[in-house]
Amino acid sequence: MSFNKLSFGSTIGIIGGGQLGKMMAQSAQKMGFKVIVIDPNEDCPCRYVAHQFIHANYDDENALERLGESSDVITYEFENISSKQLKHLTETFNIPQGYQAIEILQDRLTEKQSLLEAKTQIVPFLYIQNEQDLVKAIKELGYPIIIKTRFGGYDGKGQILVENEENLEAAKDLIKKQECVVEQYIDIDKEVSLTVTIGNDQQTTFFPLQENEHRNQILFKTIIPARSDKEKEARKEVKKITNVIHFVGTFTVEFFIDKTNTLYVNEIAPRPHNSGHYSIEACDYSQFDTHILAVTGQKLPQQIDVLKPAVMMNLLGRDLDLLENEFGEHPEWHVHIYGKSDRKPDRKMGHMTLLTDDVNQTEQYMLMKFEGRDK
């Protein structure tokens, strides 16, 4: 697929004004592009780094039309937007990413069906609509299982681990509210992710394999480079995926590695991803830089150079409570505060990246700093 290259001074419209939109806008502005953002939150992080702000809900057709009319290209910072409205916008405005990836990936069932079509390695799963389906799934997959809602899940929301019959009632309640998929539980040794950017004429740029740790289903830390031998295999899996799902811009594929060192595709995020934030300091291009290059039709770098290994730590509200008084004492901590006005214990408020010659030592140092956060 080929699309027009935009000149400097063109305007990029961003659907979504959270931290990802903010960091997209910062990359866009340093390249000479203007930014207009739409978000229902009047105090969203991206508002104060954008040239224009549209305060409106994402389903406001008139506001979306206004965004399109004011933009030379439109992109988005998250996948929980209406694929129907996005499809409608693509008929009139320049949206190189299209609507297909959003349509597939905001539904866990169609995502998994697409991964099967791509012949990737995924954890065995079943689609369930009622309690009878759940009983059949348990017989087929056995305990433990993970139940995930088809729509609307992120950061662990909309999913339940069912280890035995004792916590089956919560699963039944979830199924009554929404259709779900059930996955077989695997004994995970490591979680990794691969961030990729696809640009004009299918130019493809890979970031290094990222090693992740989640706590309470929210990303806690990312280590670069991943302490794993699975990078080549992960790239092959991504290439299979891009044969069946259309991508332009930056996206991330999350993987599990089990105790037998088998790699499984877990989920796909069709936009810049939390586990790629380290790239702002640790790489010669950030995931936001390459995203802006891609959607504006510029040439992508052939490869991403890691300037230095890194440990990236998410900063939730509870982490700011714990560490904010120390930020000024540690210039080696590259701290990013997103600018959200409402601080909550489990809300992503920022992140920080530490460049290091010894990721193991730095990891232990940061674990000590974050000690007690979950108590």
mmCIF file of C-alpha atoms in Angstrom:
data_model
loop_
_atom_site.group_PDB
_atom_site.id
_atom_site.type_symbol
_atom_site.label_atom_id
_atom_site.label_comp_id
_atom_site.label_asym_id
_atom_site.label_seq_id
_atom_site.Cartn_x
_atom_site.Cartn_y
_atom_site.Cartn_z
ATOM 1 C CA MET A 1 0.000 0.000 0.000
ATOM 2 C CA SER A 2 1.277 3.447 -0.895
ATOM 3 C CA PHE A 3 -0.032 6.802 0.307
ATOM 4 C CA ASN A 4 0.925 10.449 0.036
ATOM 5 C CA LYS A 5 3.901 11.938 1.833
ATOM 6 C CA LEU A 6 2.910 14.984 3.866
ATOM 7 C CA SER A 7 5.040 18.090 3.934
ATOM 8 C CA PHE A 8 6.195 19.854 7.107
ATOM 9 C CA GLY A 9 3.541 22.162 8.455
ATOM 10 C CA SER A 10 0.753 19.672 7.698
ATOM 11 C CA THR A 11 -1.734 18.904 10.453
ATOM 12 C CA ILE A 12 -2.082 15.548 12.191
ATOM 13 C CA GLY A 13 -5.429 14.817 13.838
ATOM 14 C CA ILE A 14 -5.307 12.486 16.840
ATOM 15 C CA ILE A 15 -8.349 10.651 18.154
ATOM 16 C CA GLY A 16 -7.659 10.400 21.876
ATOM 17 C CA GLY A 17 -5.827 12.813 24.145
ATOM 18 C CA GLY A 18 -4.242 10.525 26.728
ATOM 19 C CA GLN A 19 -0.541 9.992 27.348
ATOM 20 C CA LEU A 20 -0.044 8.162 24.050
ATOM 21 C CA GLY A 21 -1.612 11.057 22.183
ATOM 22 C CA LYS A 22 0.585 13.456 24.122
ATOM 23 C CA MET A 23 3.773 11.625 23.199
ATOM 24 C CA MET A 24 2.638 11.307 19.567
ATOM 25 C CA ALA A 25 2.049 15.060 19.497
ATOM 26 C CA GLN A 26 5.490 15.779 20.956
ATOM 27 C CA SER A 27 7.137 13.674 18.245
ATOM 28 C CA ALA A 28 4.994 15.303 15.556
ATOM 29 C CA GLN A 29 5.836 18.814 16.687
ATOM 30 C CA LYS A 30 9.582 18.269 16.723
ATOM 31 C CA MET A 31 9.266 17.142 13.076
ATOM 32 C CA GLY A 32 7.430 20.328 12.149
ATOM 33 C CA PHE A 33 3.859 19.048 12.026
ATOM 34 C CA LYS A 34 0.837 20.663 13.657
ATOM 35 C CA VAL A 35 -1.484 18.671 15.893
ATOM 36 C CA ILE A 36 -5.216 18.744 16.584
ATOM 37 C CA VAL A 37 -6.714 16.352 19.136
ATOM 38 C CA ILE A 38 -10.227 15.270 20.100
ATOM 39 C CA ASP A 39 -11.009 13.992 23.598
ATOM 40 C CA PRO A 40 -13.991 14.062 25.978
ATOM 41 C CA ASN A 41 -11.744 14.990 28.918
ATOM 42 C CA GLU A 42 -11.242 18.746 29.054
ATOM 43 C CA ASP A 43 -7.998 18.231 31.011
ATOM 44 C CA CYS A 44 -6.545 15.402 28.904
ATOM 45 C CA PRO A 45 -2.709 15.234 28.767
ATOM 46 C CA CYS A 46 -2.505 15.920 25.022
ATOM 47 C CA ARG A 47 -4.520 19.135 25.143
ATOM 48 C CA TYR A 48 -1.637 21.256 26.354
ATOM 49 C CA VAL A 49 0.831 20.080 23.707
ATOM 50 C CA ALA A 50 -1.575 20.338 20.744
ATOM 51 C CA HIS A 51 -2.185 23.316 18.477
ATOM 52 C CA GLN A 52 -5.953 22.776 18.599
ATOM 53 C CA PHE A 53 -8.255 20.859 20.920
ATOM 54 C CA ILE A 54 -11.777 19.579 20.234
ATOM 55 C CA HIS A 55 -13.645 18.852 23.445
ATOM 56 C CA ALA A 56 -16.124 16.172 22.419
ATOM 57 C CA ASN A 57 -17.050 12.535 22.846
ATOM 58 C CA TYR A 58 -15.577 10.010 20.429
ATOM 59 C CA ASP A 59 -19.054 9.210 19.054
ATOM 60 C CA ASP A 60 -19.798 12.862 18.240
ATOM 61 C CA GLU A 61 -20.084 12.690 14.453
ATOM 62 C CA ASN A 62 -19.993 16.453 13.947
ATOM 63 C CA ALA A 63 -16.837 16.766 16.061
ATOM 64 C CA LEU A 64 -15.143 13.913 14.193
ATOM 65 C CA GLU A 65 -16.039 15.576 10.896
ATOM 66 C CA ARG A 66 -14.516 18.799 12.201
ATOM 67 C CA LEU A 67 -11.355 16.909 13.143
ATOM 68 C CA GLY A 68 -11.169 15.440 9.645
ATOM 69 C CA GLU A 69 -11.730 18.765 7.934
ATOM 70 C CA SER A 70 -8.959 20.364 10.002
ATOM 71 C CA SER A 71 -6.436 17.538 9.475
ATOM 72 C CA ASP A 72 -4.228 16.354 6.620
ATOM 73 C CA VAL A 73 -4.029 12.898 8.206
ATOM 74 C CA ILE A 74 -5.848 11.240 11.115
ATOM 75 C CA THR A 75 -4.439 8.691 13.570
ATOM 76 C CA TYR A 76 -5.590 7.312 16.923
ATOM 77 C CA GLU A 77 -4.049 6.533 20.295
ATOM 78 C CA PHE A 78 -6.255 3.667 21.468
ATOM 79 C CA GLU A 79 -8.450 0.907 20.037
ATOM 80 C CA ASN A 80 -11.719 1.357 21.951
ATOM 81 C CA ILE A 81 -13.266 3.641 19.374
ATOM 82 C CA SER A 82 -16.151 2.835 17.061
ATOM 83 C CA SER A 83 -14.872 0.925 14.029
ATOM 84 C CA LYS A 84 -18.068 1.926 12.181
ATOM 85 C CA GLN A 85 -17.384 5.605 12.714
ATOM 86 C CA LEU A 86 -13.729 5.126 11.815
ATOM 87 C CA LYS A 87 -14.788 3.351 8.618
ATOM 88 C CA HIS A 88 -17.095 6.274 7.799
ATOM 89 C CA LEU A 89 -14.235 8.733 8.316
ATOM 90 C CA THR A 90 -11.931 6.731 6.005
ATOM 91 C CA GLU A 91 -14.396 7.311 3.159
ATOM 92 C CA THR A 92 -13.731 11.050 3.287
ATOM 93 C CA PHE A 93 -10.456 11.688 5.085
ATOM 94 C CA ASN A 94 -6.849 10.481 4.991
ATOM 95 C CA ILE A 95 -6.520 7.640 7.532
ATOM 96 C CA PRO A 96 -3.680 5.355 6.367
ATOM 97 C CA GLN A 97 -4.254 2.969 9.285
ATOM 98 C CA GLY A 98 -7.777 2.272 8.063
ATOM 99 C CA TYR A 99 -10.450 0.742 10.261
ATOM 100 C CA GLN A 100 -9.852 -3.007 9.760
ATOM 101 C CA ALA A 101 -7.310 -3.507 12.558
ATOM 102 C CA ILE A 102 -9.569 -1.684 15.024
ATOM 103 C CA GLU A 103 -12.575 -3.739 13.910
ATOM 104 C CA ILE A 104 -10.699 -7.008 14.435
ATOM 105 C CA LEU A 105 -8.712 -6.221 17.563
ATOM 106 C CA GLN A 106 -11.353 -4.551 19.721
ATOM 107 C CA ASP A 107 -13.109 -7.942 19.741
ATOM 108 C CA ARG A 108 -11.096 -10.674 21.452
ATOM 109 C CA LEU A 109 -12.908 -13.385 19.497
ATOM 110 C CA THR A 110 -12.162 -11.990 16.036
ATOM 111 C CA GLU A 111 -8.612 -11.230 17.179
ATOM 112 C CA LYS A 112 -8.056 -14.878 18.106
ATOM 113 C CA GLN A 113 -9.754 -16.110 14.946
ATOM 114 C CA SER A 114 -7.407 -13.883 12.922
ATOM 115 C CA LEU A 115 -4.407 -15.254 14.804
ATOM 116 C CA LEU A 116 -5.559 -18.778 13.968
ATOM 117 C CA GLU A 117 -5.965 -17.762 10.322
ATOM 118 C CA ALA A 118 -2.406 -16.412 10.397
ATOM 119 C CA LYS A 119 -1.208 -19.799 11.739
ATOM 120 C CA THR A 120 0.461 -18.252 14.775
ATOM 121 C CA GLN A 121 1.029 -20.181 18.004
ATOM 122 C CA ILE A 122 -1.712 -19.192 20.470
ATOM 123 C CA VAL A 123 -3.038 -20.585 23.741
ATOM 124 C CA PRO A 124 -6.037 -22.945 23.208
ATOM 125 C CA PHE A 125 -9.311 -21.044 23.604
ATOM 126 C CA LEU A 126 -13.070 -21.418 23.261
ATOM 127 C CA TYR A 127 -15.908 -18.962 22.661
ATOM 128 C CA ILE A 128 -18.627 -19.000 25.331
ATOM 129 C CA GLN A 129 -22.017 -17.307 25.466
ATOM 130 C CA ASN A 130 -23.663 -18.969 28.470
ATOM 131 C CA GLU A 131 -23.152 -21.263 31.455
ATOM 132 C CA GLN A 132 -23.571 -24.383 29.344
ATOM 133 C CA ASP A 133 -20.684 -23.275 27.139
ATOM 134 C CA LEU A 134 -18.629 -22.625 30.275
ATOM 135 C CA VAL A 135 -19.233 -26.170 31.568
ATOM 136 C CA LYS A 136 -18.158 -27.602 28.189
ATOM 137 C CA ALA A 137 -15.057 -25.376 28.157
ATOM 138 C CA ILE A 138 -13.989 -26.561 31.596
ATOM 139 C CA LYS A 139 -14.367 -30.195 30.498
ATOM 140 C CA GLU A 140 -12.289 -29.562 27.385
ATOM 141 C CA LEU A 141 -9.622 -27.209 28.761
ATOM 142 C CA GLY A 142 -9.566 -28.198 32.434
ATOM 143 C CA TYR A 143 -8.697 -25.961 35.380
ATOM 144 C CA PRO A 144 -7.292 -23.363 35.678
ATOM 145 C CA ILE A 145 -8.758 -21.200 32.911
ATOM 146 C CA ILE A 146 -8.852 -17.471 32.180
ATOM 147 C CA ILE A 147 -12.156 -15.922 31.113
ATOM 148 C CA LYS A 148 -11.986 -12.677 29.131
ATOM 149 C CA THR A 149 -14.821 -10.493 27.840
ATOM 150 C CA ARG A 150 -15.040 -10.109 24.064
ATOM 151 C CA PHE A 151 -15.096 -6.317 24.233
ATOM 152 C CA GLY A 152 -13.627 -3.501 26.287
ATOM 153 C CA GLY A 153 -10.815 -5.213 28.174
ATOM 154 C CA TYR A 154 -7.454 -3.580 28.922
ATOM 155 C CA ASP A 155 -4.993 -3.580 31.850
ATOM 156 C CA GLY A 156 -6.600 -6.744 33.167
ATOM 157 C CA LYS A 157 -10.149 -5.363 33.107
ATOM 158 C CA GLY A 158 -12.828 -7.802 31.996
ATOM 159 C CA GLN A 159 -10.970 -10.987 32.843
ATOM 160 C CA ILE A 160 -11.062 -13.563 35.623
ATOM 161 C CA LEU A 161 -8.750 -16.419 36.564
ATOM 162 C CA VAL A 162 -10.815 -19.475 37.499
ATOM 163 C CA GLU A 163 -8.702 -22.000 39.371
ATOM 164 C CA ASN A 164 -11.464 -24.324 40.581
ATOM 165 C CA GLU A 165 -15.184 -24.561 41.227
ATOM 166 C CA GLU A 166 -14.920 -22.318 44.300
ATOM 167 C CA ASN A 167 -14.491 -19.137 42.227
ATOM 168 C CA LEU A 168 -16.789 -20.171 39.402
ATOM 169 C CA GLU A 169 -19.626 -17.842 40.454
ATOM 170 C CA ALA A 170 -17.693 -14.711 39.469
ATOM 171 C CA ALA A 171 -17.126 -16.239 36.049
ATOM 172 C CA LYS A 172 -20.843 -16.963 35.653
ATOM 173 C CA ASP A 173 -21.680 -13.382 36.587
ATOM 174 C CA LEU A 174 -19.237 -12.104 33.960
ATOM 175 C CA ILE A 175 -20.738 -14.314 31.253
ATOM 176 C CA LYS A 176 -24.248 -13.013 32.049
ATOM 177 C CA LYS A 177 -23.049 -9.483 31.244
ATOM 178 C CA GLN A 178 -21.123 -10.195 28.054
ATOM 179 C CA GLU A 179 -19.975 -12.895 25.661
ATOM 180 C CA CYS A 180 -16.493 -14.160 26.517
ATOM 181 C CA VAL A 181 -13.570 -16.262 25.391
ATOM 182 C CA VAL A 182 -12.007 -18.865 27.663
ATOM 183 C CA GLU A 183 -8.283 -19.556 27.474
ATOM 184 C CA GLN A 184 -6.376 -22.491 28.841
ATOM 185 C CA TYR A 185 -4.062 -21.345 31.630
ATOM 186 C CA ILE A 186 -0.386 -21.835 30.854
ATOM 187 C CA ASP A 187 2.562 -21.838 33.220
ATOM 188 C CA ILE A 188 4.216 -18.576 32.166
ATOM 189 C CA ASP A 189 7.959 -18.156 32.530
ATOM 190 C CA LYS A 190 8.209 -14.746 30.881
ATOM 191 C CA GLU A 191 6.143 -12.084 29.130
ATOM 192 C CA VAL A 192 7.672 -10.278 26.159
ATOM 193 C CA SER A 193 6.451 -7.888 23.482
ATOM 194 C CA LEU A 194 7.598 -6.715 20.092
ATOM 195 C CA THR A 195 6.919 -3.180 18.888
ATOM 196 C CA VAL A 196 6.827 -2.728 15.116
ATOM 197 C CA THR A 197 6.199 0.147 12.711
ATOM 198 C CA ILE A 198 4.896 -0.313 9.164
ATOM 199 C CA GLY A 199 5.044 2.603 6.749
ATOM 200 C CA ASN A 200 4.650 3.503 3.104
ATOM 201 C CA ASP A 201 4.990 0.565 0.678
ATOM 202 C CA GLN A 202 5.129 -1.886 3.603
ATOM 203 C CA GLN A 203 8.424 -0.597 4.999
ATOM 204 C CA THR A 204 8.825 -2.458 8.298
ATOM 205 C CA THR A 205 10.925 -1.424 11.287
ATOM 206 C CA PHE A 206 11.319 -3.623 14.369
ATOM 207 C CA PHE A 207 12.159 -2.440 17.857
ATOM 208 C CA PRO A 208 14.073 -4.882 20.097
ATOM 209 C CA LEU A 209 12.231 -7.616 21.960
ATOM 210 C CA GLN A 210 10.936 -6.195 25.245
ATOM 211 C CA GLU A 211 10.724 -8.170 28.501
ATOM 212 C CA ASN A 212 7.725 -7.218 30.641
ATOM 213 C CA GLU A 213 6.427 -7.827 34.126
ATOM 214 C CA HIS A 214 2.809 -7.156 35.039
ATOM 215 C CA ARG A 215 1.389 -6.716 38.532
ATOM 216 C CA ASN A 216 -2.368 -6.907 38.998
ATOM 217 C CA GLN A 217 -2.603 -7.095 35.179
ATOM 218 C CA ILE A 218 -0.966 -3.653 34.781
ATOM 219 C CA LEU A 219 2.511 -3.288 33.291
ATOM 220 C CA PHE A 220 5.025 -2.818 36.104
ATOM 221 C CA LYS A 221 8.375 -2.791 34.302
ATOM 222 C CA THR A 222 10.014 -3.387 30.930
ATOM 223 C CA ILE A 223 13.616 -4.468 30.363
ATOM 224 C CA ILE A 224 15.556 -3.898 27.144
ATOM 225 C CA PRO A 225 16.956 -6.003 25.635
ATOM 226 C CA ALA A 226 14.745 -8.906 26.710
ATOM 227 C CA ARG A 227 16.610 -11.712 28.425
ATOM 228 C CA SER A 228 15.283 -14.215 25.915
ATOM 229 C CA ASP A 229 16.318 -16.047 22.740
ATOM 230 C CA LYS A 230 12.901 -15.550 21.107
ATOM 231 C CA GLU A 231 13.387 -12.353 19.098
ATOM 232 C CA LYS A 232 13.728 -14.018 15.683
ATOM 233 C CA GLU A 233 10.754 -16.263 16.369
ATOM 234 C CA ALA A 234 8.679 -13.285 17.549
ATOM 235 C CA ARG A 235 9.491 -11.412 14.326
ATOM 236 C CA LYS A 236 8.342 -14.399 12.284
ATOM 237 C CA GLU A 237 5.053 -14.494 14.199
ATOM 238 C CA VAL A 238 4.536 -10.770 13.584
ATOM 239 C CA LYS A 239 5.106 -11.233 9.850
ATOM 240 C CA LYS A 240 2.424 -13.951 9.830
ATOM 241 C CA ILE A 241 0.035 -11.548 11.559
ATOM 242 C CA THR A 242 0.667 -8.721 9.084
ATOM 243 C CA ASN A 243 -0.261 -11.082 6.247
ATOM 244 C CA VAL A 244 -3.862 -11.148 7.526
ATOM 245 C CA ILE A 245 -4.276 -7.825 9.394
ATOM 246 C CA HIS A 246 -3.634 -4.417 7.809
ATOM 247 C CA PHE A 247 -1.311 -2.197 9.841
ATOM 248 C CA VAL A 248 0.174 1.237 9.237
ATOM 249 C CA GLY A 249 2.050 3.003 12.011
ATOM 250 C CA THR A 250 3.340 1.600 15.289
ATOM 251 C CA PHE A 251 1.758 -1.448 16.897
ATOM 252 C CA THR A 252 2.801 -4.018 19.503
ATOM 253 C CA VAL A 253 2.346 -7.770 19.751
ATOM 254 C CA GLU A 254 2.417 -9.246 23.258
ATOM 255 C CA PHE A 255 3.675 -12.807 23.829
ATOM 256 C CA PHE A 256 3.867 -15.404 26.591
ATOM 257 C CA ILE A 257 6.813 -17.772 26.995
ATOM 258 C CA ASP A 258 5.955 -20.853 29.029
ATOM 259 C CA LYS A 259 8.206 -23.047 31.190
ATOM 260 C CA THR A 260 9.078 -25.197 28.148
ATOM 261 C CA ASN A 261 10.306 -22.058 26.294
ATOM 262 C CA THR A 262 7.337 -22.134 23.885
ATOM 263 C CA LEU A 263 6.304 -18.743 22.499
ATOM 264 C CA TYR A 264 2.583 -17.888 22.308
ATOM 265 C CA VAL A 265 0.983 -14.800 20.763
ATOM 266 C CA ASN A 266 -1.234 -13.199 23.411
ATOM 267 C CA GLU A 267 -2.657 -9.871 22.233
ATOM 268 C CA ILE A 268 -2.094 -7.106 19.691
ATOM 269 C CA ALA A 269 -2.299 -3.369 20.366
ATOM 270 C CA PRO A 270 -2.763 -1.438 17.075
ATOM 271 C CA ARG A 271 -0.989 1.718 18.315
ATOM 272 C CA PRO A 272 2.079 2.704 20.393
ATOM 273 C CA HIS A 273 2.280 0.659 23.559
ATOM 274 C CA ASN A 274 3.243 1.112 27.196
ATOM 275 C CA SER A 275 6.078 -1.420 26.871
ATOM 276 C CA GLY A 276 7.704 0.712 24.143
ATOM 277 C CA HIS A 277 8.036 3.923 26.164
ATOM 278 C CA TYR A 278 11.714 3.226 26.976
ATOM 279 C CA SER A 279 12.484 3.940 23.293
ATOM 280 C CA ILE A 280 12.247 7.708 23.888
ATOM 281 C CA GLU A 281 15.636 7.686 25.644
ATOM 282 C CA ALA A 282 17.106 4.252 24.876
ATOM 283 C CA CYS A 283 16.810 4.207 21.060
ATOM 284 C CA ASP A 284 17.774 6.441 18.160
ATOM 285 C CA TYR A 285 14.062 6.647 17.230
ATOM 286 C CA SER A 286 11.154 6.336 19.644
ATOM 287 C CA GLN A 287 8.033 4.328 18.867
ATOM 288 C CA PHE A 288 6.215 7.666 18.568
ATOM 289 C CA ASP A 289 8.773 9.042 16.103
ATOM 290 C CA THR A 290 8.361 6.068 13.781
ATOM 291 C CA HIS A 291 4.582 6.197 14.126
ATOM 292 C CA ILE A 292 4.495 9.816 12.971
ATOM 293 C CA LEU A 293 6.927 9.055 10.138
ATOM 294 C CA ALA A 294 4.697 6.196 9.021
ATOM 295 C CA VAL A 295 1.301 7.928 9.055
ATOM 296 C CA THR A 296 2.736 10.995 7.292
ATOM 297 C CA GLY A 297 4.273 8.857 4.546
ATOM 298 C CA GLN A 298 7.947 9.465 5.372
ATOM 299 C CA LYS A 299 10.710 6.899 4.933
ATOM 300 C CA LEU A 300 11.284 4.731 8.012
ATOM 301 C CA PRO A 301 14.708 3.872 9.453
ATOM 302 C CA GLN A 302 15.787 0.405 8.298
ATOM 303 C CA GLN A 303 16.605 -0.577 11.851
ATOM 304 C CA ILE A 304 16.322 0.765 15.368
ATOM 305 C CA ASP A 305 19.598 1.106 17.246
ATOM 306 C CA VAL A 306 19.505 0.625 21.010
ATOM 307 C CA LEU A 307 21.772 3.357 22.386
ATOM 308 C CA LYS A 308 21.930 1.690 25.791
ATOM 309 C CA PRO A 309 20.116 -1.117 27.646
ATOM 310 C CA ALA A 310 17.300 0.170 29.812
ATOM 311 C CA VAL A 311 14.821 -0.540 32.572
ATOM 312 C CA MET A 312 11.468 1.249 32.254
ATOM 313 C CA MET A 313 9.157 1.483 35.276
ATOM 314 C CA ASN A 314 5.508 2.467 35.103
ATOM 315 C CA LEU A 315 4.445 5.127 37.587
ATOM 316 C CA LEU A 316 0.953 4.590 38.967
ATOM 317 C CA GLY A 317 -0.673 6.945 41.428
ATOM 318 C CA ARG A 318 0.661 4.875 44.319
ATOM 319 C CA ASP A 319 4.175 5.083 42.834
ATOM 320 C CA LEU A 320 4.046 8.871 42.716
ATOM 321 C CA ASP A 321 2.998 8.843 46.367
ATOM 322 C CA LEU A 322 6.009 6.656 47.091
ATOM 323 C CA LEU A 323 8.722 8.271 44.960
ATOM 324 C CA GLU A 324 7.863 11.795 43.798
ATOM 325 C CA ASN A 325 9.964 13.449 46.509
ATOM 326 C CA GLU A 326 13.014 11.610 45.147
ATOM 327 C CA PHE A 327 12.688 12.620 41.493
ATOM 328 C CA GLY A 328 14.745 15.789 41.899
ATOM 329 C CA GLU A 329 17.585 13.847 43.522
ATOM 330 C CA HIS A 330 18.060 11.421 40.616
ATOM 331 C CA PRO A 331 18.893 13.041 37.271
ATOM 332 C CA GLU A 332 19.653 9.540 35.938
ATOM 333 C CA TRP A 333 15.928 8.760 36.241
ATOM 334 C CA HIS A 334 14.290 9.937 33.015
ATOM 335 C CA VAL A 335 10.882 10.772 34.488
ATOM 336 C CA HIS A 336 7.779 11.387 32.356
ATOM 337 C CA ILE A 337 4.685 12.725 34.101
ATOM 338 C CA TYR A 338 1.613 12.590 31.880
ATOM 339 C CA GLY A 339 -0.280 15.498 33.402
ATOM 340 C CA LYS A 340 -3.441 13.738 34.550
ATOM 341 C CA SER A 341 -5.210 15.833 37.147
ATOM 342 C CA ASP A 342 -6.902 12.981 39.007
ATOM 343 C CA ARG A 343 -4.410 10.745 40.812
ATOM 344 C CA LYS A 344 -5.661 7.226 41.628
ATOM 345 C CA PRO A 345 -3.627 4.345 43.132
ATOM 346 C CA ASP A 346 -3.807 2.133 39.994
ATOM 347 C CA ARG A 347 -3.968 4.842 37.348
ATOM 348 C CA LYS A 348 -1.005 5.280 34.988
ATOM 349 C CA MET A 349 0.381 8.699 35.874
ATOM 350 C CA GLY A 350 3.789 8.464 34.211
ATOM 351 C CA HIS A 351 6.836 6.315 33.628
ATOM 352 C CA MET A 352 10.567 6.539 34.091
ATOM 353 C CA THR A 353 13.463 5.017 32.177
ATOM 354 C CA LEU A 354 16.920 4.240 33.503
ATOM 355 C CA LEU A 355 19.734 3.670 31.015
ATOM 356 C CA THR A 356 22.236 1.164 32.308
ATOM 357 C CA ASP A 357 25.218 -1.067 31.572
ATOM 358 C CA ASP A 358 23.797 -3.747 33.868
ATOM 359 C CA VAL A 359 20.037 -4.353 33.591
ATOM 360 C CA ASN A 360 20.096 -7.012 36.318
ATOM 361 C CA GLN A 361 21.664 -4.657 38.835
ATOM 362 C CA THR A 362 19.396 -1.758 37.848
ATOM 363 C CA GLU A 363 16.339 -3.993 38.020
ATOM 364 C CA GLN A 364 17.203 -4.993 41.585
ATOM 365 C CA TYR A 365 17.844 -1.353 42.509
ATOM 366 C CA MET A 366 14.430 -0.283 41.195
ATOM 367 C CA LEU A 367 12.643 -3.209 42.852
ATOM 368 C CA MET A 368 14.105 -2.002 46.132
ATOM 369 C CA LYS A 369 12.854 1.533 45.418
ATOM 370 C CA PHE A 370 9.349 0.245 44.652
ATOM 371 C CA GLU A 371 9.277 -2.076 47.661
ATOM 372 C CA GLY A 372 6.050 -1.793 49.606
ATOM 373 C CA ARG A 373 3.975 -0.300 46.754
ATOM 374 C CA ASP A 374 1.524 -3.223 46.710
ATOM 375 C CA LYS A 375 0.989 -3.454 50.467
#
